[in-house]
Structure formats: structure tokens, C-alpha cells
XYZ file of C-alpha atoms in Angstrom:
424
model
C -183.150 54.410 -40.804
C -181.109 51.327 -40.076
C -178.234 53.377 -38.556
C -180.551 54.527 -35.767
C -182.006 51.112 -34.957
C -179.674 50.485 -32.012
C -177.598 53.622 -31.357
C -176.508 52.571 -27.870
C -174.553 49.563 -29.095
C -172.517 51.741 -31.425
C -170.688 53.301 -28.465
C -169.559 50.039 -26.925
C -165.773 49.584 -26.741
C -164.413 46.046 -26.765
C -162.439 44.995 -23.682
C -158.746 44.409 -24.489
C -159.030 40.798 -23.317
C -162.698 39.784 -23.372
C -161.961 36.359 -21.841
C -159.970 37.662 -18.854
C -161.304 36.292 -15.566
C -161.269 37.726 -12.060
C -158.980 34.943 -10.882
C -156.510 35.649 -13.671
C -156.292 39.357 -12.909
C -155.483 38.583 -9.255
C -152.834 36.082 -10.359
C -151.239 38.791 -12.482
C -150.955 41.000 -9.408
C -149.249 38.192 -7.483
C -146.845 37.588 -10.367
C -145.805 41.260 -10.401
C -144.722 41.227 -6.735
C -140.994 40.514 -7.335
C -140.723 43.405 -9.811
C -142.563 45.762 -7.477
C -140.268 44.808 -4.606
C -137.233 45.643 -6.721
C -138.705 48.985 -7.775
C -139.573 50.233 -4.278
C -136.550 52.526 -3.884
C -136.941 53.903 -7.420
C -140.613 54.559 -6.765
C -139.760 56.627 -3.693
C -137.024 58.500 -5.560
C -139.373 59.399 -8.417
C -142.243 60.150 -5.967
C -144.453 57.982 -8.198
C -144.149 54.492 -9.603
C -141.938 54.199 -12.706
C -143.207 53.918 -16.254
C -142.313 50.219 -16.321
C -144.867 49.656 -13.576
C -147.448 51.798 -15.376
C -146.910 49.729 -18.518
C -147.253 46.526 -16.487
C -150.585 47.773 -15.140
C -151.820 48.686 -18.601
C -150.973 45.208 -19.909
C -152.482 43.488 -16.872
C -155.753 45.419 -17.149
C -155.625 46.741 -13.584
C -156.930 50.188 -14.501
C -160.006 48.614 -16.121
C -161.078 46.317 -13.281
C -164.061 48.443 -12.165
C -164.633 50.140 -15.515
C -167.935 49.356 -17.265
C -167.829 46.727 -19.996
C -169.634 49.183 -22.212
C -166.518 51.345 -22.201
C -163.828 48.706 -22.555
C -163.612 47.657 -18.930
C -163.944 44.308 -17.212
C -166.561 45.384 -14.658
C -165.221 42.973 -12.065
C -166.536 43.291 -8.528
C -165.157 45.142 -5.527
C -163.778 41.941 -3.906
C -161.536 41.341 -6.933
C -160.400 44.957 -7.089
C -159.462 44.967 -3.398
C -157.575 41.672 -3.728
C -155.523 43.078 -6.599
C -154.684 46.132 -4.490
C -153.671 43.896 -1.556
C -151.278 41.951 -3.792
C -149.824 45.084 -5.410
C -149.334 46.766 -2.025
C -147.617 43.610 -0.806
C -145.029 44.311 -3.496
C -144.903 48.084 -2.925
C -147.274 49.983 -0.591
C -146.849 53.309 -2.410
C -147.692 51.655 -5.706
C -150.721 49.911 -4.223
C -151.972 53.211 -2.817
C -151.589 55.013 -6.152
C -153.225 52.208 -8.112
C -156.143 52.032 -5.706
C -156.799 55.762 -5.730
C -156.432 56.051 -9.501
C -158.323 53.019 -10.807
C -161.162 53.268 -8.284
C -162.746 56.601 -9.162
C -164.109 55.272 -12.414
C -166.922 54.047 -10.171
C -168.166 57.587 -9.542
C -167.711 58.698 -13.148
C -169.711 55.704 -14.353
C -172.395 56.146 -11.702
C -173.479 59.773 -11.612
C -172.997 61.250 -15.063
C -175.395 60.731 -17.992
C -174.528 58.547 -20.951
C -173.614 61.477 -23.191
C -171.013 62.605 -20.664
C -169.677 59.093 -20.167
C -169.353 58.619 -23.936
C -167.051 61.663 -23.976
C -165.138 60.798 -20.806
C -164.253 57.280 -21.883
C -163.583 58.282 -25.481
C -162.861 55.830 -28.255
C -160.514 53.528 -26.319
C -161.872 53.578 -22.773
C -158.644 55.047 -21.434
C -159.714 56.406 -18.051
C -157.696 56.836 -14.862
C -158.745 59.464 -12.359
C -157.002 60.991 -9.386
C -159.350 62.668 -6.932
C -159.497 64.732 -3.755
C -162.352 65.477 -1.402
C -162.166 69.157 -0.275
C -163.933 71.654 -2.554
C -161.778 74.399 -4.069
C -162.902 77.629 -5.735
C -166.105 78.478 -7.551
C -167.101 77.191 -10.995
C -167.919 80.120 -13.259
C -170.320 79.598 -16.184
C -168.961 81.189 -19.355
C -172.263 81.397 -21.210
C -171.223 78.875 -23.843
C -172.182 75.657 -22.117
C -168.878 75.522 -20.247
C -167.607 76.002 -16.720
C -164.384 77.766 -15.821
C -162.411 76.183 -12.960
C -159.531 77.786 -11.130
C -157.561 76.523 -8.152
C -155.243 73.921 -6.687
C -156.496 70.617 -5.337
C -153.966 68.941 -3.008
C -153.205 65.261 -2.346
C -154.383 63.939 -5.716
C -152.836 60.487 -5.349
C -151.927 58.882 -8.653
C -152.051 62.174 -10.551
C -148.890 61.558 -12.657
C -150.557 58.748 -14.645
C -154.158 59.968 -14.497
C -156.100 60.870 -17.623
C -158.755 62.731 -15.619
C -159.280 64.445 -12.292
C -162.453 64.192 -10.203
C -162.902 66.991 -7.712
C -165.363 69.230 -5.973
C -165.946 72.945 -6.280
C -168.752 75.347 -5.471
C -171.299 76.439 -8.027
C -171.589 80.105 -8.900
C -173.816 82.405 -6.789
C -177.427 82.587 -7.900
C -177.204 86.380 -7.802
C -174.231 88.717 -8.297
C -172.386 89.239 -5.022
C -174.330 86.468 -3.303
C -172.926 83.398 -1.546
C -171.689 80.448 -3.606
C -174.194 77.822 -4.577
C -174.239 74.065 -3.866
C -171.295 71.712 -4.237
C -170.429 70.502 -7.705
C -168.804 67.172 -8.474
C -166.800 67.540 -11.677
C -164.535 65.558 -13.995
C -161.689 67.447 -15.687
C -159.741 65.914 -18.605
C -155.949 66.038 -18.395
C -155.708 68.805 -20.972
C -157.076 71.382 -18.496
C -154.878 70.640 -15.489
C -151.254 70.235 -14.556
C -149.454 68.193 -11.901
C -147.424 70.274 -9.453
C -144.052 68.902 -8.351
C -144.876 69.169 -4.657
C -144.909 65.585 -3.340
C -141.657 65.734 -1.351
C -140.533 65.615 2.259
C -143.186 63.214 3.530
C -142.480 60.477 6.056
C -144.061 57.619 4.148
C -146.054 56.794 1.021
C -143.322 58.739 -0.777
C -144.039 57.090 -4.119
C -147.809 57.585 -4.310
C -147.685 60.554 -6.667
C -150.010 62.425 -4.299
C -149.196 65.694 -6.026
C -151.425 68.733 -6.215
C -153.495 69.283 -9.332
C -153.657 72.868 -10.596
C -156.268 74.299 -12.940
C -155.621 77.777 -14.296
C -158.884 79.106 -15.699
C -159.554 75.764 -17.299
C -162.780 75.111 -19.190
C -164.827 71.947 -19.023
C -168.237 71.238 -20.586
C -171.028 72.058 -18.153
C -172.283 68.477 -18.379
C -168.959 67.301 -16.899
C -170.279 68.560 -13.551
C -173.315 67.784 -11.433
C -174.704 69.140 -8.179
C -173.665 66.595 -5.570
C -171.534 66.108 -2.475
C -168.924 63.341 -2.644
C -169.839 62.104 0.837
C -173.586 62.209 0.181
C -174.130 61.159 -3.408
C -177.759 60.168 -4.109
C -177.921 56.428 -4.696
C -181.196 55.222 -3.169
C -183.049 53.082 -5.679
C -180.245 53.234 -8.217
C -178.356 55.773 -10.294
C -177.965 56.765 -13.916
C -174.964 54.451 -14.079
C -176.544 51.421 -12.455
C -179.339 51.632 -15.032
C -177.044 52.288 -17.997
C -174.634 49.494 -17.142
C -177.079 47.097 -15.500
C -174.765 46.699 -12.515
C -175.722 47.597 -8.918
C -172.127 48.473 -7.927
C -172.582 51.761 -9.786
C -175.132 52.750 -7.146
C -172.867 52.756 -4.078
C -172.149 55.374 -1.475
C -168.619 56.711 -1.351
C -167.459 56.726 2.292
C -167.454 52.952 2.747
C -165.866 52.444 -0.675
C -163.125 54.965 0.198
C -162.272 53.154 3.433
C -162.201 49.856 1.530
C -159.559 51.273 -0.843
C -157.267 52.326 2.000
C -157.822 49.193 4.078
C -156.749 47.007 1.156
C -153.473 48.931 0.960
C -152.897 48.478 4.682
C -153.564 44.742 4.556
C -151.088 44.398 1.686
C -148.518 46.510 3.540
C -148.854 44.365 6.643
C -148.358 41.211 4.567
C -145.250 42.827 3.052
C -143.914 43.465 6.548
C -144.609 39.852 7.539
C -142.770 38.637 4.428
C -139.794 40.819 5.334
C -139.897 39.733 8.958
C -139.768 36.066 7.968
C -136.759 36.820 5.746
C -135.011 38.757 8.518
C -135.355 36.177 11.260
C -134.494 33.312 8.907
C -131.258 34.965 7.770
C -129.973 36.448 11.029
C -127.612 34.115 12.954
C -127.779 34.016 16.738
C -124.936 35.920 18.393
C -123.733 33.022 20.536
C -124.932 30.177 18.344
C -124.234 31.174 14.712
C -125.349 27.799 13.433
C -128.915 28.778 14.240
C -131.056 31.804 13.322
C -133.702 33.808 15.101
C -136.324 31.749 13.298
C -135.329 28.844 15.588
C -136.341 30.779 18.717
C -139.901 30.317 20.061
C -140.456 34.014 20.739
C -139.797 35.041 17.124
C -141.967 32.226 15.846
C -144.690 33.506 18.152
C -144.257 37.122 17.048
C -144.695 36.150 13.406
C -147.644 33.876 14.129
C -149.459 36.518 16.175
C -148.925 39.109 13.466
C -150.193 36.791 10.749
C -153.271 36.069 12.830
C -154.137 39.779 12.965
C -153.356 40.355 9.303
C -155.456 37.407 8.174
C -158.288 38.575 10.406
C -158.033 42.017 8.797
C -158.101 40.435 5.342
C -161.119 38.308 6.272
C -162.910 41.459 7.447
C -161.940 43.199 4.206
C -163.282 40.390 2.044
C -166.426 39.898 4.117
C -167.266 43.584 4.083
C -166.621 43.752 0.325
C -169.173 40.961 -0.176
C -171.548 42.781 2.190
C -171.034 46.027 0.249
C -171.835 44.212 -2.998
C -175.013 42.752 -1.549
C -176.015 46.148 -0.158
C -175.697 47.603 -3.659
C -177.828 44.788 -5.075
C -180.583 45.271 -2.495
C -180.518 48.996 -3.133
C -181.109 48.688 -6.870
C -183.648 45.858 -6.534
C -185.734 47.970 -4.157
C -185.359 45.536 -1.248
C -183.506 47.993 0.998
C -181.933 51.379 0.226
C -178.202 52.010 0.544
C -178.610 54.511 3.358
C -176.065 56.625 5.205
C -176.418 54.213 8.136
C -175.377 51.299 5.913
C -172.504 53.396 4.615
C -171.368 54.123 8.190
C -171.583 50.458 9.159
C -169.522 49.227 6.228
C -167.007 52.065 6.492
C -166.323 51.188 10.121
C -165.606 47.553 9.234
C -163.115 48.582 6.549
C -161.525 51.114 8.881
C -161.191 48.485 11.617
C -159.519 46.121 9.133
C -156.926 48.799 8.400
C -156.340 49.358 12.101
C -155.842 45.631 12.696
C -153.241 45.541 9.928
C -151.447 48.504 11.516
C -151.467 46.815 14.924
C -149.740 43.751 13.495
C -147.175 45.760 11.571
C -146.023 48.118 14.303
C -146.059 45.536 17.093
C -144.771 42.861 16.989
C -143.221 43.033 13.503
C -141.433 46.381 13.440
C -140.765 46.410 17.170
C -138.950 43.068 17.206
C -137.299 43.086 13.755
C -134.178 44.774 15.112
C -132.791 48.308 15.077
C -130.741 47.741 11.938
C -133.972 47.267 10.001
C -135.147 50.740 10.978
C -132.388 52.329 8.897
C -132.832 54.185 5.610
C -133.077 51.814 2.667
C -134.437 48.919 4.724
C -137.784 47.580 3.594
C -139.065 47.169 7.131
C -138.453 50.856 7.784
C -140.262 51.732 4.548
C -143.286 49.640 5.517
C -143.413 51.245 8.937
C -143.196 54.744 7.447
C -145.905 53.950 4.908
C -148.247 52.515 7.520
C -147.588 55.379 9.930
C -148.489 57.833 7.173
C -151.781 55.998 6.648
C -152.414 56.536 10.350
C -152.160 60.314 9.833
C -154.592 60.299 6.897
C -157.880 62.161 7.190
C -159.691 58.839 6.706
C -158.290 57.493 9.975
C -159.274 60.776 11.589
C -162.853 59.746 10.855
C -162.623 56.820 13.281
C -164.138 58.495 16.340
C -166.940 60.426 14.609
C -167.693 57.366 12.492
C -167.989 55.246 15.638
C -170.365 57.827 17.105
C -172.469 57.751 13.965
C -172.661 53.954 14.021
C -173.671 54.073 17.686
C -176.323 56.713 17.055
C -177.669 54.784 14.059
C -178.050 51.705 16.234
C -179.795 53.703 18.961
C -182.152 55.396 16.550
C -180.615 58.806 17.221
C -179.818 61.384 14.543
C -176.221 61.144 13.333
C -176.037 63.602 10.432
C -174.967 66.395 12.781
C -171.720 64.575 13.685
C -169.095 65.856 11.213
C -166.925 63.107 9.722
C -164.182 65.533 8.723
C -163.053 68.393 11.007
């Protein structure tokens, strides 16, 4: 019958603004900077960005940047997504972090689950935002009715307050009663089956990221909302279900390098924010014994700012270059020219990680060190940027630096690297 002639097209959801360009979405992020600057303190007080910011993001299309066109997204590339995150983080680091770790995980949902599952996940309007965490929690119990029962608490789910879904890992049920748990399961849980715990308090920095715990109390999800896979070793060689369905190689990417790209973009934006604040500070602070002049007139402060900008711009260049490299690696993988191997993942992840470290170096010295003690007080933006960046430095991703370097070295030497754990 005619109704069955082209069933795939019937599921396509129109993008809210079909003519939106990548340049325009970046410009929207730049234009939001003044509002984000003004909302920094409120964001920390709430422990997540305010609803006004969420509404701004909805209108700007930020949550749909990486989302497939088929499901109402814009399907822009990683370079554009990272640039938007840089600009948002330049206005508010906490907000940039939450946006990055909420809008990014659509990539995994659109890559590794079959079309039937994706049709359900994205629904009728393509409204999809997913917090996620890496460590597996609990065991998924089959209920005999095509469902899985999940139970547990997944910590550090950044962006959870505004997420429509949660992507996590758990263990599959034992193959025999009383036996050990089975392989890892990657699952997507709709908001109706989980709650956000009010436990994101008392942290040094990134206080407004909404990195709350997600709790599932005997929640049921369809069995096809889960697949046997490890987040850090998702099978992508030669393409994925998603890269075929959407005709886009970026849906056949490994996760580790992408994860480091997300965090590095936040750090680059945070460092730019600190440089903006530093320029304001030295331009407005009169000299003690020559009040007609400001610190911006002194060569050493000019040099401090220039050196910091050099490092930040180098970090941004590395971020952009590696994003282009990542995109090309995805293309070669799907075309059959060269697989997206773990070694490629290690190589790209180390570049992104190094970009984040360069941004940190610029922020903590010379910017924070020479800004002046008064700007280390509560309520000062420079203090907030330092706290946020220092918290990034304690993140498990930065803890991967040494084992990741070993893996890259072993890959280059032709030595096995899989035995080097990335996470303690």
C-alpha cells in the first residue's frame, strides 16, 4: 500500500529552524555572554543554571547541535559544538560544563541504538538532553516482559536538572542463578524512571553544573533501550548503526577522545573568561603612587596578559585542529580507509587533554597569581574562574593524563597498551 512506500521518512522531525547555519549558532553563543556573566552568582546559588538560561538554550538550538537531522536536530559538526561550548563557558564556566555534558551525549544515543529505539527516544518533537556518568552501578534484571529493571544511584551526572534522559552503565544479569554478573550494558533511561538527588553542594568549583546524582528505584526500561557495550570501548570500526541510519560518520566515533574534547572546550572558555576579567581588573585599578595611571600602563601586566593569551590561543588552536582531525578520523573509519582504533582514540584524547592543561597553565599563572589578593575573595569572578579550573584539575579525566601518555607511547612503539588502565 501507498502508506508503506517510504516508512522511514514518516519518522523525520523537522528542525525548528531549518535554515540555521553553524556560524549563526556560534554567534548566538557569543551574544549570550553578557547574560551568562550576570547570572554566574545565581547559577552557583541554585547549583545549576537558571531556567532563563535553559530557555535561552532552547531558543538558540544549542541542545540540538549534534542531534541527527532525522530527529529534529541540526547535525552540525564537532568543531561547531566545541566553539559554542567555549563561548558559553567564557560567559559562565559552570553553565558551559553543564551544556557540554548534556547536549553531547546525543552522539552515543544516535550511534549505537537501532532505529526503533531512536524513534522512541527522540519522540515526536526530538526533545533529547542526556546527562551521563561512566562507572557502572548495579545489575539490570530482566522482568520477563521485554523490560529491564534498574536500581541504584549514579553520581556526578552533570546537567541532570534539565536532562530528559540519562545514559549510564550497569551490569547485565548473571547467565545462571547465583553466578557472576554478565557483561556491561550501556542504557538510556527516560526521565520518568529516575530522580535527581539534591546532593550537589559543598564543592570548591563548578558549583553550578548540576552534577547531581541520578537515582533509579526499581525503574523499568524497555530491553531495547540497552545494549552490551563498554562506554570506553564502543565498537565503531567500519561504522555503526547510527552512521548508516543518519549517513554521517560522526556517529561512528570512539568516546574517550570526544569526552576530553568536551572538557577541554570548557577549560579554554574558562581561561578566556579569566583573561577578560584580568584585562578589566588591570585597566580599572589605579596605581598607588600615580592614580592617574592604571596597572594596564605597566609593562609587566601587559606582558602577563599577552603571555596568557598566547597559551590560551594555542590551546584553542589545538582544540580546533584536533576537532578537525577527529572529524576526518570518523570519515576515514566509515569509508573503510582506516579504522577508528583505540590508538587513534588515545592520540586525539591526549591532544584535547593537553589543550585543557595549557588553558589551566595560563589561568593559574600568570592571570590568577598576578590579579591581586582582593580578586581571590568570595564573589569575585577571578576567584570563581580559579575554583572552576582547579576543580577540572581534580576530575577523573585529568587523572587519565599519565596512563594516557603511556598508552600513546606504547602505541607508537608497537607495544600493547590495553593493559594500562585509564581509570584507577
